[in-house]
């Protein structure tokens, strides 16, 4: 079983600020009050919940206890940094999440009986894929939100798309993946019991594939 | 808010318990995931940690 851990720049724990050593030394739980319960790390499916600056492959001591979106171990050591997770890849992930939000908005507009708006947003998605023109995407998303005022979910997801566009420049990848999961969760017609978790799985697969984690990362 | 997220007001209410390691696991996950998407709350949490560490040093030195 492979595990990973996100750290802030400089190899710092994302919340405690604990400095992680990259020389293979084992770190015991309890270095701070906040991590007294154990060292927290990710399975592949947990990655989208915890994205931040650096991604490391980590070795964990047994017993490794599985939680809903993380695992906990009494100690761990960094094995190697996943170099493929860098600023450029984080930016690509943000774009992929934005496209997913546009996808959910397009589908919801269609389901709400607003085919012209759905078509317009579908065209904007294609345009965005080619040009990365955020302003054009925002403009179309705002028009879709205005068009769908009487259709609660379509309006909400269109507004989430506007929020997502506005978040692109200043917020981290975690924000875009968070909005995408919420957009999925707001769809009225879904073929899964938990669309939020399904979207998180889509994100995990994107990260797994893009970062080459199947090969050991 | 959905059960998948908390807002800044709730995050600020949870900050003290998080710092003391007293949050139940689900609340802790929501709090920490909020920090990853909210630079303002992350900054607040960082400042609190710095301030408390300084107080502790003063107390131990005194």
Short mmCIF file of C-alpha atoms in Angstrom, two decimals:
data_model
loop_
_atom_site.label_atom_id
_atom_site.label_comp_id
_atom_site.label_asym_id
_atom_site.label_seq_id
_atom_site.Cartn_x
_atom_site.Cartn_y
_atom_site.Cartn_z
CA UNK A 1 0.00 0.00 0.00
CA UNK A 2 1.31 3.45 -0.94
CA UNK A 3 0.67 6.57 1.11
CA UNK A 4 1.29 10.25 0.46
CA UNK A 5 1.47 13.42 2.51
CA UNK A 6 0.95 17.03 1.48
CA UNK A 7 3.22 19.61 3.13
CA UNK A 8 3.47 23.36 2.94
CA UNK A 9 6.46 24.91 1.17
CA UNK A 10 9.70 24.16 2.96
CA UNK A 11 8.55 20.74 4.12
CA UNK A 12 6.29 22.03 6.89
CA UNK A 13 3.25 20.24 8.27
CA UNK A 14 0.25 21.90 6.62
CA UNK A 15 -1.46 22.78 9.91
CA UNK A 16 1.02 22.32 12.75
CA UNK A 17 3.95 23.87 10.88
CA UNK A 18 6.05 20.96 12.11
CA UNK A 19 9.26 20.74 10.03
CA UNK A 20 9.45 17.38 8.32
CA UNK A 21 12.89 15.98 7.70
CA UNK A 22 13.58 14.60 4.21
CA UNK A 23 16.58 12.54 5.35
CA UNK A 24 14.50 9.43 6.01
CA UNK A 25 14.23 9.96 9.77
CA UNK A 26 11.08 8.57 11.40
CA UNK A 27 8.76 11.18 12.90
CA UNK A 28 6.70 10.08 15.89
CA UNK A 29 3.19 11.30 16.54
CA UNK A 30 2.84 13.74 19.40
CA UNK A 31 5.26 16.40 18.18
CA UNK A 32 2.37 18.78 18.76
CA UNK A 33 -0.97 18.62 20.55
CA UNK A 34 -2.76 18.63 17.20
CA UNK A 35 -1.03 15.47 15.99
CA UNK A 36 -1.06 13.55 19.25
CA UNK A 37 -3.48 11.06 17.70
CA UNK A 38 -1.03 10.11 14.99
CA UNK A 39 0.69 11.00 11.74
CA UNK A 40 -1.91 11.81 9.10
CA UNK A 41 -1.43 10.77 5.49
CA UNK A 42 -3.37 10.05 2.31
CA UNK A 43 -4.34 7.05 0.30
CA UNK A 44 -4.64 7.80 -3.41
CA UNK A 45 -8.36 8.49 -3.02
CA UNK A 46 -7.76 10.99 -0.20
CA UNK A 47 -5.44 13.29 -2.14
CA UNK A 48 -8.03 15.81 -3.43
CA UNK A 49 -9.12 16.68 0.12
CA UNK A 50 -5.67 17.83 1.20
CA UNK A 51 -3.85 19.46 -1.72
CA UNK A 52 -1.26 22.06 -0.81
CA UNK A 53 2.25 23.06 -1.87
CA UNK A 54 4.35 19.88 -1.76
CA UNK A 55 3.45 16.21 -2.15
CA UNK A 56 5.60 13.49 -0.65
CA UNK A 57 5.49 9.74 -0.69
CA UNK A 58 5.53 8.59 2.94
CA UNK A 59 6.19 5.31 4.71
CA UNK A 60 3.97 4.67 7.72
CA UNK A 61 4.45 2.38 10.69
CA UNK A 62 1.74 -0.12 11.60
CA UNK A 63 -0.99 0.00 12.65
CA UNK A 64 -2.29 2.27 9.90
CA UNK A 65 -5.87 3.18 10.79
CA UNK A 66 -8.15 4.15 7.91
CA UNK A 67 -10.43 7.17 8.30
CA UNK A 68 -13.03 8.63 5.93
CA UNK A 69 -10.54 10.74 3.97
CA UNK A 70 -7.15 10.02 5.55
CA UNK A 71 -5.13 7.39 7.37
CA UNK A 72 -3.45 7.70 10.77
CA UNK A 73 -0.26 6.01 11.92
CA UNK A 74 1.92 6.20 15.04
CA UNK A 75 4.94 7.33 12.99
CA UNK A 76 6.06 8.01 9.47
CA UNK A 77 8.99 9.07 7.36
CA UNK A 78 9.20 10.87 4.06
CA UNK A 79 10.46 8.67 1.27
CA UNK A 80 10.60 10.96 -1.76
CA UNK A 81 9.00 14.12 -3.01
CA UNK A 82 6.53 13.74 -5.87
CA UNK A 83 8.22 16.19 -8.21
CA UNK A 84 5.33 16.07 -10.67
CA UNK A 85 3.16 17.99 -8.18
CA UNK A 86 4.44 21.52 -8.73
CA UNK A 87 2.96 24.93 -9.45
CA UNK A 88 2.31 24.11 -13.10
CA UNK A 89 0.50 20.86 -12.28
CA UNK A 90 -1.52 22.54 -9.54
CA UNK A 91 -2.57 25.11 -12.14
CA UNK A 92 -3.58 22.33 -14.55
CA UNK A 93 -5.59 20.72 -11.75
CA UNK A 94 -7.36 24.02 -11.14
CA UNK A 95 -8.24 24.24 -14.83
CA UNK A 96 -9.48 20.65 -14.84
CA UNK A 97 -11.70 21.40 -11.83
CA UNK A 98 -13.02 24.57 -13.45
CA UNK A 99 -13.92 22.57 -16.53
CA UNK A 100 -15.77 20.07 -14.33
CA UNK A 101 -17.77 22.88 -12.72
CA UNK A 102 -18.66 24.16 -16.19
CA UNK A 103 -19.64 20.61 -17.14
CA UNK A 104 -21.98 20.34 -14.13
CA UNK A 105 -23.47 23.77 -14.85
CA UNK A 106 -24.03 22.87 -18.51
CA UNK A 107 -25.71 19.59 -17.63
CA UNK A 108 -27.91 21.21 -14.96
CA UNK A 109 -29.00 23.98 -17.34
CA UNK A 110 -30.02 21.30 -19.81
CA UNK A 111 -31.87 19.33 -17.14
CA UNK A 112 -33.64 22.54 -16.07
CA UNK A 113 -35.11 22.99 -19.56
CA UNK A 114 -32.74 25.76 -20.61
CA UNK A 115 -31.12 24.25 -23.71
CA UNK A 116 -29.98 27.56 -25.21
CA UNK A 117 -28.08 28.45 -22.05
CA UNK A 118 -26.64 24.93 -21.88
CA UNK A 119 -25.47 25.23 -25.48
CA UNK A 120 -23.94 28.64 -24.82
CA UNK A 121 -22.02 27.35 -21.82
CA UNK A 122 -20.97 24.24 -23.71
CA UNK A 123 -19.46 26.51 -26.38
CA UNK A 124 -17.75 28.54 -23.64
CA UNK A 125 -16.22 25.34 -22.26
CA UNK A 126 -14.77 24.48 -25.65
CA UNK A 127 -13.51 28.04 -26.08
CA UNK A 128 -11.94 27.96 -22.62
CA UNK A 129 -10.19 24.66 -23.33
CA UNK A 130 -8.48 26.29 -26.30
CA UNK A 131 -7.84 29.80 -24.99
CA UNK A 132 -7.93 29.70 -21.17
CA UNK A 133 -9.94 32.91 -21.48
CA UNK A 134 -11.33 33.31 -17.96
CA UNK A 135 -13.11 36.57 -18.69
CA UNK A 136 -15.13 35.01 -21.51
CA UNK A 137 -16.05 32.05 -19.31
CA UNK A 138 -17.10 34.38 -16.49
CA UNK A 139 -19.25 36.45 -18.80
CA UNK A 140 -21.12 33.40 -20.11
CA UNK A 141 -21.50 31.94 -16.61
CA UNK A 142 -23.01 35.20 -15.36
CA UNK A 143 -25.48 35.23 -18.25
CA UNK A 144 -26.42 31.62 -17.50
CA UNK A 145 -26.98 32.53 -13.85
CA UNK A 146 -29.24 35.40 -14.90
CA UNK A 147 -31.12 33.17 -17.36
CA UNK A 148 -31.69 30.48 -14.74
CA UNK A 149 -33.04 32.67 -11.94
CA UNK A 150 -36.22 30.60 -11.69
CA UNK A 151 -34.33 27.30 -11.66
CA UNK A 152 -32.72 27.08 -8.27
CA UNK A 153 -30.07 24.41 -8.82
CA UNK A 154 -29.07 25.59 -12.30
CA UNK A 155 -28.75 29.12 -10.96
CA UNK A 156 -26.72 27.94 -7.98
CA UNK A 157 -24.27 25.91 -10.05
CA UNK A 158 -23.90 28.75 -12.57
CA UNK A 159 -23.05 31.06 -9.68
CA UNK A 160 -20.56 28.49 -8.37
CA UNK A 161 -18.95 28.66 -11.80
CA UNK A 162 -18.67 32.45 -11.48
CA UNK A 163 -17.12 31.99 -8.02
CA UNK A 164 -14.71 29.43 -9.41
CA UNK A 165 -13.55 31.75 -12.19
CA UNK A 166 -13.02 34.49 -9.62
CA UNK A 167 -11.03 32.06 -7.45
CA UNK A 168 -8.63 31.00 -10.18
CA UNK A 169 -6.09 33.78 -9.76
CA UNK A 170 -5.90 34.01 -5.98
CA UNK A 171 -7.03 30.76 -4.39
CA UNK A 172 -5.18 27.44 -4.21
CA UNK A 173 -6.13 24.28 -6.06
CA UNK A 174 -7.97 23.03 -2.97
CA UNK A 175 -10.55 25.78 -3.46
CA UNK A 176 -11.32 24.79 -7.06
CA UNK A 177 -11.61 21.10 -6.23
CA UNK A 178 -13.85 22.03 -3.29
CA UNK A 179 -16.17 24.09 -5.50
CA UNK A 180 -16.27 21.33 -8.12
CA UNK A 181 -17.34 18.76 -5.53
CA UNK A 182 -20.07 21.12 -4.32
CA UNK A 183 -21.25 21.80 -7.86
CA UNK A 184 -21.58 18.04 -8.40
CA UNK A 185 -23.47 17.78 -5.11
CA UNK A 186 -26.03 20.38 -6.27
CA UNK A 187 -27.05 18.50 -9.45
CA UNK A 188 -30.69 17.43 -9.48
CA UNK A 189 -30.36 14.36 -11.71
CA UNK A 190 -27.46 12.13 -10.75
CA UNK A 191 -26.73 8.46 -11.23
CA UNK A 192 -24.76 8.08 -8.03
CA UNK A 193 -25.79 8.04 -4.38
CA UNK A 194 -23.14 10.55 -3.32
CA UNK A 195 -22.23 12.97 -6.12
CA UNK A 196 -19.85 14.89 -3.83
CA UNK A 197 -17.77 11.79 -3.20
CA UNK A 198 -18.04 10.77 -6.86
CA UNK A 199 -16.52 14.12 -7.85
CA UNK A 200 -13.74 13.64 -5.31
CA UNK A 201 -13.06 10.24 -6.89
CA UNK A 202 -12.84 11.89 -10.32
CA UNK A 203 -10.30 14.36 -8.89
CA UNK A 204 -8.31 11.56 -7.24
CA UNK A 205 -8.14 9.71 -10.55
CA UNK A 206 -6.96 12.89 -12.30
CA UNK A 207 -4.18 13.34 -9.73
CA UNK A 208 -3.26 9.67 -9.76
CA UNK A 209 -3.00 9.64 -13.55
CA UNK A 210 -1.30 13.00 -13.97
CA UNK A 211 1.23 12.50 -11.20
CA UNK A 212 2.07 8.96 -12.26
CA UNK A 213 1.34 7.63 -8.78
CA UNK A 214 0.49 4.15 -10.05
CA UNK A 215 4.19 3.75 -10.76
CA UNK A 216 4.98 4.53 -7.16
CA UNK A 217 5.02 8.31 -7.51
CA UNK B 1 -23.41 25.10 4.74
CA UNK B 2 -23.30 21.54 3.51
CA UNK B 3 -21.96 18.78 5.81
CA UNK B 4 -18.89 18.72 3.56
CA UNK B 5 -17.71 22.17 4.59
CA UNK B 6 -17.71 24.83 7.27
CA UNK B 7 -17.62 28.60 6.93
CA UNK B 8 -15.16 31.08 8.45
CA UNK B 9 -17.38 31.84 11.44
CA UNK B 10 -17.54 28.20 12.43
CA UNK B 11 -13.82 27.77 11.73
CA UNK B 12 -13.00 30.61 14.10
CA UNK B 13 -15.17 28.99 16.79
CA UNK B 14 -13.34 25.68 16.34
CA UNK B 15 -9.85 27.19 16.32
CA UNK B 16 -9.25 27.02 20.09
CA UNK B 17 -10.40 23.42 20.43
CA UNK B 18 -8.34 22.47 17.38
CA UNK B 19 -5.26 24.07 18.90
CA UNK B 20 -5.79 22.12 22.11
CA UNK B 21 -6.21 18.88 20.17
CA UNK B 22 -9.76 18.51 21.44
CA UNK B 23 -11.79 18.41 18.23
CA UNK B 24 -13.64 15.24 17.29
CA UNK B 25 -12.18 13.71 14.13
CA UNK B 26 -14.95 14.84 11.76
CA UNK B 27 -14.80 18.45 12.98
CA UNK B 28 -11.04 18.38 12.81
CA UNK B 29 -11.15 17.25 9.16
CA UNK B 30 -13.66 19.98 8.27
CA UNK B 31 -11.63 22.61 10.12
CA UNK B 32 -8.35 21.62 8.46
CA UNK B 33 -9.95 21.35 5.01
CA UNK B 34 -11.33 24.84 5.54
CA UNK B 35 -7.79 26.10 6.24
CA UNK B 36 -6.67 24.72 2.88
CA UNK B 37 -9.22 26.79 0.98
CA UNK B 38 -9.23 29.92 3.12
CA UNK B 39 -5.96 31.87 3.27
CA UNK B 40 -7.52 34.30 5.78
CA UNK B 41 -8.33 31.60 8.34
CA UNK B 42 -4.98 29.89 7.71
CA UNK B 43 -3.24 33.20 8.42
CA UNK B 44 -5.31 33.63 11.60
CA UNK B 45 -4.40 30.13 12.75
CA UNK B 46 -0.69 30.73 11.97
CA UNK B 47 -0.74 33.99 13.93
CA UNK B 48 -2.39 32.31 16.90
CA UNK B 49 0.24 29.58 16.91
CA UNK B 50 3.06 32.15 16.81
CA UNK B 51 1.50 34.20 19.60
CA UNK B 52 0.87 31.18 21.85
CA UNK B 53 4.41 29.91 21.28
CA UNK B 54 5.73 33.34 22.32
CA UNK B 55 3.57 33.36 25.46
CA UNK B 56 4.79 29.87 26.32
CA UNK B 57 8.43 30.91 25.93
CA UNK B 58 7.85 33.92 28.17
CA UNK B 59 6.05 31.78 30.77
CA UNK B 60 8.80 29.15 30.74
CA UNK B 61 11.48 31.83 30.92
CA UNK B 62 9.72 33.52 33.81
#
